[in-house]
Amino acid sequence: PNLSIKKEESEIISSIPALLQKEYGEDNDCTLTSLTALLMFLTRETNAKRIYSIVEKIAKQYGYNGEAGTNPFFIKKIFDNILKSLSIRKISKARYLKCGGYNFTLIKQLINNETPVILSLNTDGRNYYKNHSVLIIGYKEFLLSDNKLKRFLVIQDNWKKEKSFIDYDKLSVI
């Protein structure tokens, strides 16, 4: 059947810089690149290399290396230490998607309040992103003519400067 969109809702935080991880540290620095973009947004800093060097230095204290990447369980601690080193009040919270109360409604609320979210993926449900961190910068929600709801996260994946999408309903616990 030919389905059409009955209703669309979307929001994107447009002032977050799109960074490419290949322009910074080592191969597996997707988390560090996402943290750098997030911190540039929070601080309005324009020198990505300066912010990245702070992020990398602190991440190494938590076992980051360019070959293995960042342990997702340390991202919050890394971020909190970066905020402390930059004298920014503590704002980070760690939650697990699709469990523990972290769901699409909360993501919408965060994005609507201009609060980007770092998402550390084991897989995205279609095996495009595996063991990869991205920055959620928006969402899109479509109500189709058959009354089925389609929900997507708008992300910066650090591989290209254009926005990408993840089908929220294909995500599992992260």
PDB file of C-alpha atoms in Angstrom:
ATOM      1  CA  PRO A   1       0.000   0.000   0.000  1.00  0.00           C
ATOM      2  CA  ASN A   2       1.039   3.549  -0.684  1.00  0.00           C
ATOM      3  CA  LEU A   3       1.400   5.228   2.717  1.00  0.00           C
ATOM      4  CA  SER A   4       1.566   8.930   3.282  1.00  0.00           C
ATOM      5  CA  ILE A   5       2.548  10.989   6.280  1.00  0.00           C
ATOM      6  CA  LYS A   6      -0.371  12.213   8.364  1.00  0.00           C
ATOM      7  CA  LYS A   7       1.740  14.220  10.779  1.00  0.00           C
ATOM      8  CA  GLU A   8       5.419  15.031  11.200  1.00  0.00           C
ATOM      9  CA  GLU A   9       7.190  16.364  14.261  1.00  0.00           C
ATOM     10  CA  SER A  10      10.862  17.181  14.337  1.00  0.00           C
ATOM     11  CA  GLU A  11      13.457  19.258  16.079  1.00  0.00           C
ATOM     12  CA  ILE A  12      17.177  19.708  15.416  1.00  0.00           C
ATOM     13  CA  ILE A  13      19.804  21.624  17.378  1.00  0.00           C
ATOM     14  CA  SER A  14      21.509  23.348  14.492  1.00  0.00           C
ATOM     15  CA  SER A  15      24.294  25.178  16.341  1.00  0.00           C
ATOM     16  CA  ILE A  16      26.342  22.067  17.164  1.00  0.00           C
ATOM     17  CA  PRO A  17      29.487  21.852  15.040  1.00  0.00           C
ATOM     18  CA  ALA A  18      29.811  18.813  12.783  1.00  0.00           C
ATOM     19  CA  LEU A  19      33.253  17.310  13.362  1.00  0.00           C
ATOM     20  CA  LEU A  20      35.016  14.481  11.571  1.00  0.00           C
ATOM     21  CA  GLN A  21      36.918  12.043  13.751  1.00  0.00           C
ATOM     22  CA  LYS A  22      39.522  11.509  11.012  1.00  0.00           C
ATOM     23  CA  GLU A  23      40.655  15.126  11.553  1.00  0.00           C
ATOM     24  CA  TYR A  24      41.669  14.521  15.166  1.00  0.00           C
ATOM     25  CA  GLY A  25      43.380  11.783  17.221  1.00  0.00           C
ATOM     26  CA  GLU A  26      43.435   8.149  16.286  1.00  0.00           C
ATOM     27  CA  ASP A  27      41.096   5.777  14.445  1.00  0.00           C
ATOM     28  CA  ASN A  28      38.662   4.915  17.243  1.00  0.00           C
ATOM     29  CA  ASP A  29      38.045   8.336  18.740  1.00  0.00           C
ATOM     30  CA  CYS A  30      34.333   8.654  17.944  1.00  0.00           C
ATOM     31  CA  THR A  31      33.452   9.284  21.603  1.00  0.00           C
ATOM     32  CA  LEU A  32      36.128  11.947  21.919  1.00  0.00           C
ATOM     33  CA  THR A  33      34.943  13.659  18.745  1.00  0.00           C
ATOM     34  CA  SER A  34      31.330  13.603  19.997  1.00  0.00           C
ATOM     35  CA  LEU A  35      32.440  15.024  23.353  1.00  0.00           C
ATOM     36  CA  THR A  36      34.411  17.749  21.567  1.00  0.00           C
ATOM     37  CA  ALA A  37      31.401  18.828  19.491  1.00  0.00           C
ATOM     38  CA  LEU A  38      29.205  18.794  22.589  1.00  0.00           C
ATOM     39  CA  LEU A  39      31.697  20.894  24.556  1.00  0.00           C
ATOM     40  CA  MET A  40      32.094  23.358  21.692  1.00  0.00           C
ATOM     41  CA  PHE A  41      28.319  23.783  21.756  1.00  0.00           C
ATOM     42  CA  LEU A  42      28.215  24.246  25.546  1.00  0.00           C
ATOM     43  CA  THR A  43      31.158  26.637  25.765  1.00  0.00           C
ATOM     44  CA  ARG A  44      30.786  28.375  22.379  1.00  0.00           C
ATOM     45  CA  GLU A  45      34.481  27.602  21.884  1.00  0.00           C
ATOM     46  CA  THR A  46      35.484  27.628  18.207  1.00  0.00           C
ATOM     47  CA  ASN A  47      38.895  25.974  18.490  1.00  0.00           C
ATOM     48  CA  ALA A  48      38.066  22.268  18.113  1.00  0.00           C
ATOM     49  CA  LYS A  49      41.689  21.149  18.396  1.00  0.00           C
ATOM     50  CA  ARG A  50      42.068  22.891  21.771  1.00  0.00           C
ATOM     51  CA  ILE A  51      38.913  21.254  23.158  1.00  0.00           C
ATOM     52  CA  TYR A  52      39.843  17.880  21.651  1.00  0.00           C
ATOM     53  CA  SER A  53      43.261  17.962  23.360  1.00  0.00           C
ATOM     54  CA  ILE A  54      41.558  18.491  26.753  1.00  0.00           C
ATOM     55  CA  VAL A  55      39.085  15.685  26.041  1.00  0.00           C
ATOM     56  CA  GLU A  56      41.816  13.293  24.916  1.00  0.00           C
ATOM     57  CA  LYS A  57      44.032  14.005  27.920  1.00  0.00           C
ATOM     58  CA  ILE A  58      41.218  13.259  30.368  1.00  0.00           C
ATOM     59  CA  ALA A  59      39.934  10.241  28.388  1.00  0.00           C
ATOM     60  CA  LYS A  60      43.408   8.655  28.553  1.00  0.00           C
ATOM     61  CA  GLN A  61      43.121   8.732  32.348  1.00  0.00           C
ATOM     62  CA  TYR A  62      40.140   6.387  31.907  1.00  0.00           C
ATOM     63  CA  GLY A  63      41.836   3.930  29.590  1.00  0.00           C
ATOM     64  CA  TYR A  64      41.082   5.505  26.209  1.00  0.00           C
ATOM     65  CA  ASN A  65      43.445   4.553  23.426  1.00  0.00           C
ATOM     66  CA  GLY A  66      43.024   5.040  19.711  1.00  0.00           C
ATOM     67  CA  GLU A  67      43.116   1.355  18.927  1.00  0.00           C
ATOM     68  CA  ALA A  68      40.441   0.153  21.365  1.00  0.00           C
ATOM     69  CA  GLY A  69      38.463   3.375  21.741  1.00  0.00           C
ATOM     70  CA  THR A  70      36.601   4.432  24.871  1.00  0.00           C
ATOM     71  CA  ASN A  71      34.880   2.163  27.352  1.00  0.00           C
ATOM     72  CA  PRO A  72      31.246   3.383  27.250  1.00  0.00           C
ATOM     73  CA  PHE A  73      30.903   2.965  31.015  1.00  0.00           C
ATOM     74  CA  PHE A  74      33.511   5.710  31.516  1.00  0.00           C
ATOM     75  CA  ILE A  75      31.999   8.339  29.204  1.00  0.00           C
ATOM     76  CA  LYS A  76      30.080  10.040  32.025  1.00  0.00           C
ATOM     77  CA  LYS A  77      33.168  10.130  34.270  1.00  0.00           C
ATOM     78  CA  ILE A  78      35.268  11.532  31.414  1.00  0.00           C
ATOM     79  CA  PHE A  79      32.642  14.170  30.673  1.00  0.00           C
ATOM     80  CA  ASP A  80      32.255  15.137  34.339  1.00  0.00           C
ATOM     81  CA  ASN A  81      36.045  15.573  34.668  1.00  0.00           C
ATOM     82  CA  ILE A  82      36.151  17.676  31.513  1.00  0.00           C
ATOM     83  CA  LEU A  83      33.369  19.904  32.860  1.00  0.00           C
ATOM     84  CA  LYS A  84      35.278  20.262  36.129  1.00  0.00           C
ATOM     85  CA  SER A  85      38.528  21.120  34.325  1.00  0.00           C
ATOM     86  CA  LEU A  86      36.689  23.793  32.299  1.00  0.00           C
ATOM     87  CA  SER A  87      34.898  25.116  35.418  1.00  0.00           C
ATOM     88  CA  ILE A  88      31.473  24.249  34.009  1.00  0.00           C
ATOM     89  CA  ARG A  89      28.748  23.244  36.432  1.00  0.00           C
ATOM     90  CA  LYS A  90      27.936  19.554  36.436  1.00  0.00           C
ATOM     91  CA  ILE A  91      25.103  18.787  34.018  1.00  0.00           C
ATOM     92  CA  SER A  92      25.706  15.252  32.829  1.00  0.00           C
ATOM     93  CA  LYS A  93      23.500  12.282  33.528  1.00  0.00           C
ATOM     94  CA  ALA A  94      24.070   8.693  32.499  1.00  0.00           C
ATOM     95  CA  ARG A  95      21.110   6.631  31.478  1.00  0.00           C
ATOM     96  CA  TYR A  96      20.566   3.560  29.402  1.00  0.00           C
ATOM     97  CA  LEU A  97      18.390   3.808  26.343  1.00  0.00           C
ATOM     98  CA  LYS A  98      15.117   1.898  26.310  1.00  0.00           C
ATOM     99  CA  CYS A  99      15.475   0.919  29.938  1.00  0.00           C
ATOM    100  CA  GLY A 100      15.777   2.806  33.180  1.00  0.00           C
ATOM    101  CA  GLY A 101      13.314   5.443  31.981  1.00  0.00           C
ATOM    102  CA  TYR A 102      15.366   6.609  29.023  1.00  0.00           C
ATOM    103  CA  ASN A 103      13.100   6.661  26.006  1.00  0.00           C
ATOM    104  CA  PHE A 104      12.115   8.631  22.916  1.00  0.00           C
ATOM    105  CA  THR A 105       9.950  11.010  24.957  1.00  0.00           C
ATOM    106  CA  LEU A 106      12.920  11.934  27.142  1.00  0.00           C
ATOM    107  CA  ILE A 107      15.152  12.388  24.086  1.00  0.00           C
ATOM    108  CA  LYS A 108      12.531  14.736  22.607  1.00  0.00           C
ATOM    109  CA  GLN A 109      12.428  16.729  25.844  1.00  0.00           C
ATOM    110  CA  LEU A 110      16.226  16.999  25.941  1.00  0.00           C
ATOM    111  CA  ILE A 111      16.490  18.067  22.305  1.00  0.00           C
ATOM    112  CA  ASN A 112      13.619  20.557  22.709  1.00  0.00           C
ATOM    113  CA  ASN A 113      15.621  22.045  25.602  1.00  0.00           C
ATOM    114  CA  GLU A 114      18.748  22.149  23.396  1.00  0.00           C
ATOM    115  CA  THR A 115      20.471  19.359  25.289  1.00  0.00           C
ATOM    116  CA  PRO A 116      22.349  17.034  22.915  1.00  0.00           C
ATOM    117  CA  VAL A 117      22.912  13.421  23.939  1.00  0.00           C
ATOM    118  CA  ILE A 118      25.914  11.164  23.411  1.00  0.00           C
ATOM    119  CA  LEU A 119      24.759   7.729  22.359  1.00  0.00           C
ATOM    120  CA  SER A 120      27.185   4.849  22.608  1.00  0.00           C
ATOM    121  CA  LEU A 121      25.981   2.062  20.334  1.00  0.00           C
ATOM    122  CA  ASN A 122      26.795  -1.595  20.423  1.00  0.00           C
ATOM    123  CA  THR A 123      24.743  -1.824  17.231  1.00  0.00           C
ATOM    124  CA  ASP A 124      22.013   0.273  15.671  1.00  0.00           C
ATOM    125  CA  GLY A 125      19.762  -2.653  14.761  1.00  0.00           C
ATOM    126  CA  ARG A 126      20.884  -2.792  11.148  1.00  0.00           C
ATOM    127  CA  ASN A 127      24.627  -3.327  11.727  1.00  0.00           C
ATOM    128  CA  TYR A 128      25.708  -0.048  10.161  1.00  0.00           C
ATOM    129  CA  TYR A 129      27.005   1.408  13.423  1.00  0.00           C
ATOM    130  CA  LYS A 130      28.828  -1.081  15.618  1.00  0.00           C
ATOM    131  CA  ASN A 131      30.687  -0.062  18.778  1.00  0.00           C
ATOM    132  CA  HIS A 132      30.340   3.572  17.818  1.00  0.00           C
ATOM    133  CA  SER A 133      29.486   6.782  19.667  1.00  0.00           C
ATOM    134  CA  VAL A 134      27.351   9.438  18.026  1.00  0.00           C
ATOM    135  CA  LEU A 135      25.853  12.730  19.105  1.00  0.00           C
ATOM    136  CA  ILE A 136      22.053  12.926  19.056  1.00  0.00           C
ATOM    137  CA  ILE A 137      21.204  16.423  17.864  1.00  0.00           C
ATOM    138  CA  GLY A 138      17.551  15.971  16.970  1.00  0.00           C
ATOM    139  CA  TYR A 139      14.621  13.737  16.249  1.00  0.00           C
ATOM    140  CA  LYS A 140      11.998  13.123  13.594  1.00  0.00           C
ATOM    141  CA  GLU A 141       8.680  11.500  14.214  1.00  0.00           C
ATOM    142  CA  PHE A 142       6.191  10.546  11.521  1.00  0.00           C
ATOM    143  CA  LEU A 143       2.627   9.383  11.919  1.00  0.00           C
ATOM    144  CA  LEU A 144       1.839   7.420   8.789  1.00  0.00           C
ATOM    145  CA  SER A 145      -1.568   7.210   7.165  1.00  0.00           C
ATOM    146  CA  ASP A 146      -1.997   3.686   8.591  1.00  0.00           C
ATOM    147  CA  ASN A 147      -1.512   5.241  12.083  1.00  0.00           C
ATOM    148  CA  LYS A 148       1.893   3.603  12.568  1.00  0.00           C
ATOM    149  CA  LEU A 149       4.447   5.804  14.260  1.00  0.00           C
ATOM    150  CA  LYS A 150       8.010   5.976  12.855  1.00  0.00           C
ATOM    151  CA  ARG A 151      10.672   7.563  15.084  1.00  0.00           C
ATOM    152  CA  PHE A 152      14.209   8.526  14.143  1.00  0.00           C
ATOM    153  CA  LEU A 153      17.145  10.040  15.984  1.00  0.00           C
ATOM    154  CA  VAL A 154      18.994  12.726  14.057  1.00  0.00           C
ATOM    155  CA  ILE A 155      22.691  12.282  14.723  1.00  0.00           C
ATOM    156  CA  GLN A 156      26.164  13.445  13.899  1.00  0.00           C
ATOM    157  CA  ASP A 157      28.101  10.247  13.394  1.00  0.00           C
ATOM    158  CA  ASN A 158      31.598  11.801  13.092  1.00  0.00           C
ATOM    159  CA  TRP A 159      32.168  10.071   9.731  1.00  0.00           C
ATOM    160  CA  LYS A 160      30.617  12.794   7.588  1.00  0.00           C
ATOM    161  CA  LYS A 161      29.434  16.339   8.214  1.00  0.00           C
ATOM    162  CA  GLU A 162      25.886  15.696   7.032  1.00  0.00           C
ATOM    163  CA  LYS A 163      23.270  14.571   9.528  1.00  0.00           C
ATOM    164  CA  SER A 164      22.402  10.878   9.702  1.00  0.00           C
ATOM    165  CA  PHE A 165      19.425   9.003  11.077  1.00  0.00           C
ATOM    166  CA  ILE A 166      18.933   6.013  13.355  1.00  0.00           C
ATOM    167  CA  ASP A 167      15.625   4.195  13.506  1.00  0.00           C
ATOM    168  CA  TYR A 168      14.820   4.449  17.211  1.00  0.00           C
ATOM    169  CA  ASP A 169      12.578   1.402  17.162  1.00  0.00           C
ATOM    170  CA  LYS A 170      15.449  -0.815  15.974  1.00  0.00           C
ATOM    171  CA  LEU A 171      17.675   0.096  18.914  1.00  0.00           C
ATOM    172  CA  SER A 172      18.052  -2.283  21.800  1.00  0.00           C
ATOM    173  CA  VAL A 173      19.434  -1.686  25.278  1.00  0.00           C
ATOM    174  CA  ILE A 174      22.706   0.194  25.114  1.00  0.00           C
TER     175      ILE A 174
END
